[in-house]
mmCIF file with all atom_site columns, C-alpha atoms in Angstrom:
data_model
loop_
_atom_site.group_PDB
_atom_site.id
_atom_site.type_symbol
_atom_site.label_atom_id
_atom_site.label_alt_id
_atom_site.label_comp_id
_atom_site.label_asym_id
_atom_site.label_entity_id
_atom_site.label_seq_id
_atom_site.pdbx_PDB_ins_code
_atom_site.Cartn_x
_atom_site.Cartn_y
_atom_site.Cartn_z
_atom_site.occupancy
_atom_site.B_iso_or_equiv
_atom_site.pdbx_formal_charge
_atom_site.auth_seq_id
_atom_site.auth_comp_id
_atom_site.auth_asym_id
_atom_site.auth_atom_id
_atom_site.pdbx_PDB_model_num
ATOM 1  C CA . MET M 1 1  ? -10.070 -47.099 -3.489  1.00 55.00 ? 85  MET M CA 1
ATOM 2  C CA . SER M 1 2  ? -10.924 -43.720 -2.104  1.00 58.00 ? 86  SER M CA 1
ATOM 3  C CA . THR M 1 3  ? -12.016 -40.665 -3.942  1.00 64.00 ? 87  THR M CA 1
ATOM 4  C CA . PHE M 1 4  ? -11.473 -37.120 -2.961  1.00 62.00 ? 88  PHE M CA 1
ATOM 5  C CA . SER M 1 5  ? -12.400 -33.851 -4.465  1.00 62.00 ? 89  SER M CA 1
ATOM 6  C CA . THR M 1 6  ? -10.397 -30.706 -4.622  1.00 61.00 ? 90  THR M CA 1
ATOM 7  C CA . PRO M 1 7  ? -12.224 -27.868 -2.916  1.00 63.00 ? 91  PRO M CA 1
ATOM 8  C CA . GLU M 1 8  ? -13.376 -25.336 -5.431  1.00 62.00 ? 92  GLU M CA 1
ATOM 9  C CA . LYS M 1 9  ? -12.413 -21.763 -4.919  1.00 56.00 ? 93  LYS M CA 1
ATOM 10 C CA . LYS M 1 10 ? -15.520 -19.615 -4.934  1.00 56.00 ? 94  LYS M CA 1
ATOM 11 C CA . GLU M 1 11 ? -15.172 -16.550 -7.084  1.00 53.00 ? 95  GLU M CA 1
ATOM 12 C CA . GLU M 1 12 ? -16.161 -13.384 -5.331  1.00 55.00 ? 96  GLU M CA 1
ATOM 13 C CA . VAL M 1 13 ? -18.732 -11.569 -7.417  1.00 51.00 ? 97  VAL M CA 1
ATOM 14 C CA . THR M 1 14 ? -18.268 -7.829  -7.341  1.00 62.00 ? 98  THR M CA 1
ATOM 15 C CA . SER M 1 15 ? -19.839 -5.155  -9.419  1.00 70.00 ? 99  SER M CA 1
ATOM 16 C CA . PRO M 1 16 ? -17.690 -2.857  -11.559 1.00 76.00 ? 100 PRO M CA 1
ATOM 17 C CA . ALA M 1 17 ? -18.742 0.094   -9.392  1.00 81.00 ? 101 ALA M CA 1
ATOM 18 C CA . THR M 1 18 ? -17.634 -1.681  -6.214  1.00 81.00 ? 102 THR M CA 1
ATOM 19 C CA . GLU M 1 19 ? -14.376 -2.726  -7.833  1.00 81.00 ? 103 GLU M CA 1
ATOM 20 C CA . ASN M 1 20 ? -13.788 0.824   -9.091  1.00 88.00 ? 104 ASN M CA 1
ATOM 21 C CA . SER M 1 21 ? -14.333 2.291   -5.627  1.00 91.00 ? 105 SER M CA 1
ATOM 22 C CA . LYS M 1 22 ? -11.763 -0.155  -4.184  1.00 93.00 ? 106 LYS M CA 1
ATOM 23 C CA . VAL M 1 23 ? -9.216  0.945   -6.781  1.00 94.00 ? 107 VAL M CA 1
ATOM 24 C CA . ILE M 1 24 ? -9.925  4.603   -6.050  1.00 95.00 ? 108 ILE M CA 1
ATOM 25 C CA . GLU M 1 25 ? -9.476  4.017   -2.315  1.00 96.00 ? 109 GLU M CA 1
ATOM 26 C CA . ASN M 1 26 ? -6.202  2.200   -2.928  1.00 96.00 ? 110 ASN M CA 1
ATOM 27 C CA . HIS M 1 27 ? -4.951  5.113   -5.056  1.00 96.00 ? 111 HIS M CA 1
ATOM 28 C CA . LYS M 1 28 ? -5.940  7.559   -2.298  1.00 97.00 ? 112 LYS M CA 1
ATOM 29 C CA . THR M 1 29 ? -4.274  5.408   0.363   1.00 97.00 ? 113 THR M CA 1
ATOM 30 C CA . ALA M 1 30 ? -1.070  5.150   -1.664  1.00 97.00 ? 114 ALA M CA 1
ATOM 31 C CA . ALA M 1 31 ? -0.996  8.897   -2.311  1.00 98.00 ? 115 ALA M CA 1
ATOM 32 C CA . LYS M 1 32 ? -1.649  9.785   1.326   1.00 98.00 ? 116 LYS M CA 1
ATOM 33 C CA . HIS M 1 33 ? 1.104   7.511   2.608   1.00 98.00 ? 117 HIS M CA 1
ATOM 34 C CA . HIS M 1 34 ? 3.589   8.612   -0.054  1.00 98.00 ? 118 HIS M CA 1
ATOM 35 C CA . GLU M 1 35 ? 2.981   12.202  1.094   1.00 98.00 ? 119 GLU M CA 1
ATOM 36 C CA . GLU M 1 36 ? 3.478   11.208  4.732   1.00 98.00 ? 120 GLU M CA 1
ATOM 37 C CA . ALA M 1 37 ? 6.678   9.328   3.876   1.00 98.00 ? 121 ALA M CA 1
ATOM 38 C CA . SER M 1 38 ? 7.967   12.374  2.024   1.00 98.00 ? 122 SER M CA 1
ATOM 39 C CA . LYS M 1 39 ? 7.185   14.614  4.990   1.00 98.00 ? 123 LYS M CA 1
ATOM 40 C CA . HIS M 1 40 ? 9.127   12.347  7.352   1.00 98.00 ? 124 HIS M CA 1
ATOM 41 C CA . HIS M 1 41 ? 12.086  12.086  4.974   1.00 98.00 ? 125 HIS M CA 1
ATOM 42 C CA . VAL M 1 42 ? 12.286  15.891  4.854   1.00 98.00 ? 126 VAL M CA 1
ATOM 43 C CA . GLU M 1 43 ? 12.073  15.886  8.648   1.00 98.00 ? 127 GLU M CA 1
ATOM 44 C CA . ALA M 1 44 ? 14.963  13.380  8.778   1.00 98.00 ? 128 ALA M CA 1
ATOM 45 C CA . VAL M 1 45 ? 17.075  15.677  6.593   1.00 98.00 ? 129 VAL M CA 1
ATOM 46 C CA . LYS M 1 46 ? 16.498  18.582  8.984   1.00 98.00 ? 130 LYS M CA 1
ATOM 47 C CA . HIS M 1 47 ? 17.437  16.437  11.980  1.00 98.00 ? 131 HIS M CA 1
ATOM 48 C CA . HIS M 1 48 ? 20.620  15.276  10.244  1.00 98.00 ? 132 HIS M CA 1
ATOM 49 C CA . GLU M 1 49 ? 21.516  18.869  9.389   1.00 98.00 ? 133 GLU M CA 1
ATOM 50 C CA . ASN M 1 50 ? 21.069  19.751  13.074  1.00 98.00 ? 134 ASN M CA 1
ATOM 51 C CA . GLY M 1 51 ? 23.240  16.803  14.111  1.00 98.00 ? 135 GLY M CA 1
ATOM 52 C CA . ASP M 1 52 ? 20.405  14.944  15.829  1.00 98.00 ? 136 ASP M CA 1
ATOM 53 C CA . THR M 1 53 ? 20.882  11.478  14.380  1.00 98.00 ? 137 THR M CA 1
ATOM 54 C CA . GLU M 1 54 ? 18.520  9.825   16.862  1.00 98.00 ? 138 GLU M CA 1
ATOM 55 C CA . LYS M 1 55 ? 15.578  11.942  15.711  1.00 98.00 ? 139 LYS M CA 1
ATOM 56 C CA . ALA M 1 56 ? 16.687  11.495  12.099  1.00 98.00 ? 140 ALA M CA 1
ATOM 57 C CA . ALA M 1 57 ? 16.652  7.730   12.536  1.00 98.00 ? 141 ALA M CA 1
ATOM 58 C CA . HIS M 1 58 ? 13.173  7.866   14.064  1.00 98.00 ? 142 HIS M CA 1
ATOM 59 C CA . SER M 1 59 ? 11.854  9.970   11.178  1.00 98.00 ? 143 SER M CA 1
ATOM 60 C CA . THR M 1 60 ? 13.426  7.540   8.708   1.00 98.00 ? 144 THR M CA 1
ATOM 61 C CA . VAL M 1 61 ? 11.728  4.550   10.334  1.00 98.00 ? 145 VAL M CA 1
ATOM 62 C CA . VAL M 1 62 ? 8.363   6.316   10.309  1.00 98.00 ? 146 VAL M CA 1
ATOM 63 C CA . ALA M 1 63 ? 8.873   7.251   6.644   1.00 98.00 ? 147 ALA M CA 1
ATOM 64 C CA . GLN M 1 64 ? 9.672   3.632   5.804   1.00 98.00 ? 148 GLN M CA 1
ATOM 65 C CA . GLY M 1 65 ? 6.465   2.476   7.501   1.00 98.00 ? 149 GLY M CA 1
ATOM 66 C CA . HIS M 1 66 ? 4.423   4.882   5.390   1.00 98.00 ? 150 HIS M CA 1
ATOM 67 C CA . SER M 1 67 ? 6.266   3.752   2.271   1.00 98.00 ? 151 SER M CA 1
ATOM 68 C CA . ASN M 1 68 ? 5.437   0.130   3.036   1.00 98.00 ? 152 ASN M CA 1
ATOM 69 C CA . ILE M 1 69 ? 1.730   0.917   3.420   1.00 98.00 ? 153 ILE M CA 1
ATOM 70 C CA . ALA M 1 70 ? 1.764   2.967   0.200   1.00 98.00 ? 154 ALA M CA 1
ATOM 71 C CA . ASN M 1 71 ? 3.473   0.149   -1.692  1.00 98.00 ? 155 ASN M CA 1
ATOM 72 C CA . LYS M 1 72 ? 0.896   -2.384  -0.503  1.00 98.00 ? 156 LYS M CA 1
ATOM 73 C CA . ALA M 1 73 ? -1.922  -0.143  -1.753  1.00 97.00 ? 157 ALA M CA 1
ATOM 74 C CA . GLN M 1 74 ? -0.081  0.330   -5.054  1.00 96.00 ? 158 GLN M CA 1
ATOM 75 C CA . LYS M 1 75 ? 0.263   -3.433  -5.479  1.00 97.00 ? 159 LYS M CA 1
ATOM 76 C CA . ASN M 1 76 ? -3.497  -3.778  -5.037  1.00 95.00 ? 160 ASN M CA 1
ATOM 77 C CA . VAL M 1 77 ? -4.060  -1.201  -7.772  1.00 94.00 ? 161 VAL M CA 1
ATOM 78 C CA . LEU M 1 78 ? -1.636  -3.010  -10.065 1.00 94.00 ? 162 LEU M CA 1
ATOM 79 C CA . LYS M 1 79 ? -3.344  -6.344  -9.377  1.00 92.00 ? 163 LYS M CA 1
ATOM 80 C CA . HIS M 1 80 ? -6.667  -4.830  -10.374 1.00 89.00 ? 164 HIS M CA 1
ATOM 81 C CA . HIS M 1 81 ? -5.286  -3.392  -13.589 1.00 86.00 ? 165 HIS M CA 1
ATOM 82 C CA . THR M 1 82 ? -3.493  -6.639  -14.438 1.00 87.00 ? 166 THR M CA 1
ATOM 83 C CA . ILE M 1 83 ? -6.530  -8.818  -13.772 1.00 83.00 ? 167 ILE M CA 1
ATOM 84 C CA . SER M 1 84 ? -8.952  -6.504  -15.570 1.00 75.00 ? 168 SER M CA 1
ATOM 85 C CA . LYS M 1 85 ? -6.731  -6.507  -18.686 1.00 71.00 ? 169 LYS M CA 1
ATOM 86 C CA . SER M 1 86 ? -6.573  -10.332 -18.803 1.00 64.00 ? 170 SER M CA 1
#
């Protein structure tokens, strides 16, 4: 008969100030990338209006990349708020 133990997950101890600064940085990151995404979407509109679909497509892809980064930062903020309310 063998025995085994389940590895325990070590809780990371962080101070409220450290945790707060992470949340603030995530908010700033999300805001910055939302602004960048918006800028590139506006750029895509201008390219479409000028008939340059290749440049419009490029601007759209760049905007989507910024949106993805912003959404990841937002998820981290939401995780913090969800965990801290539990």
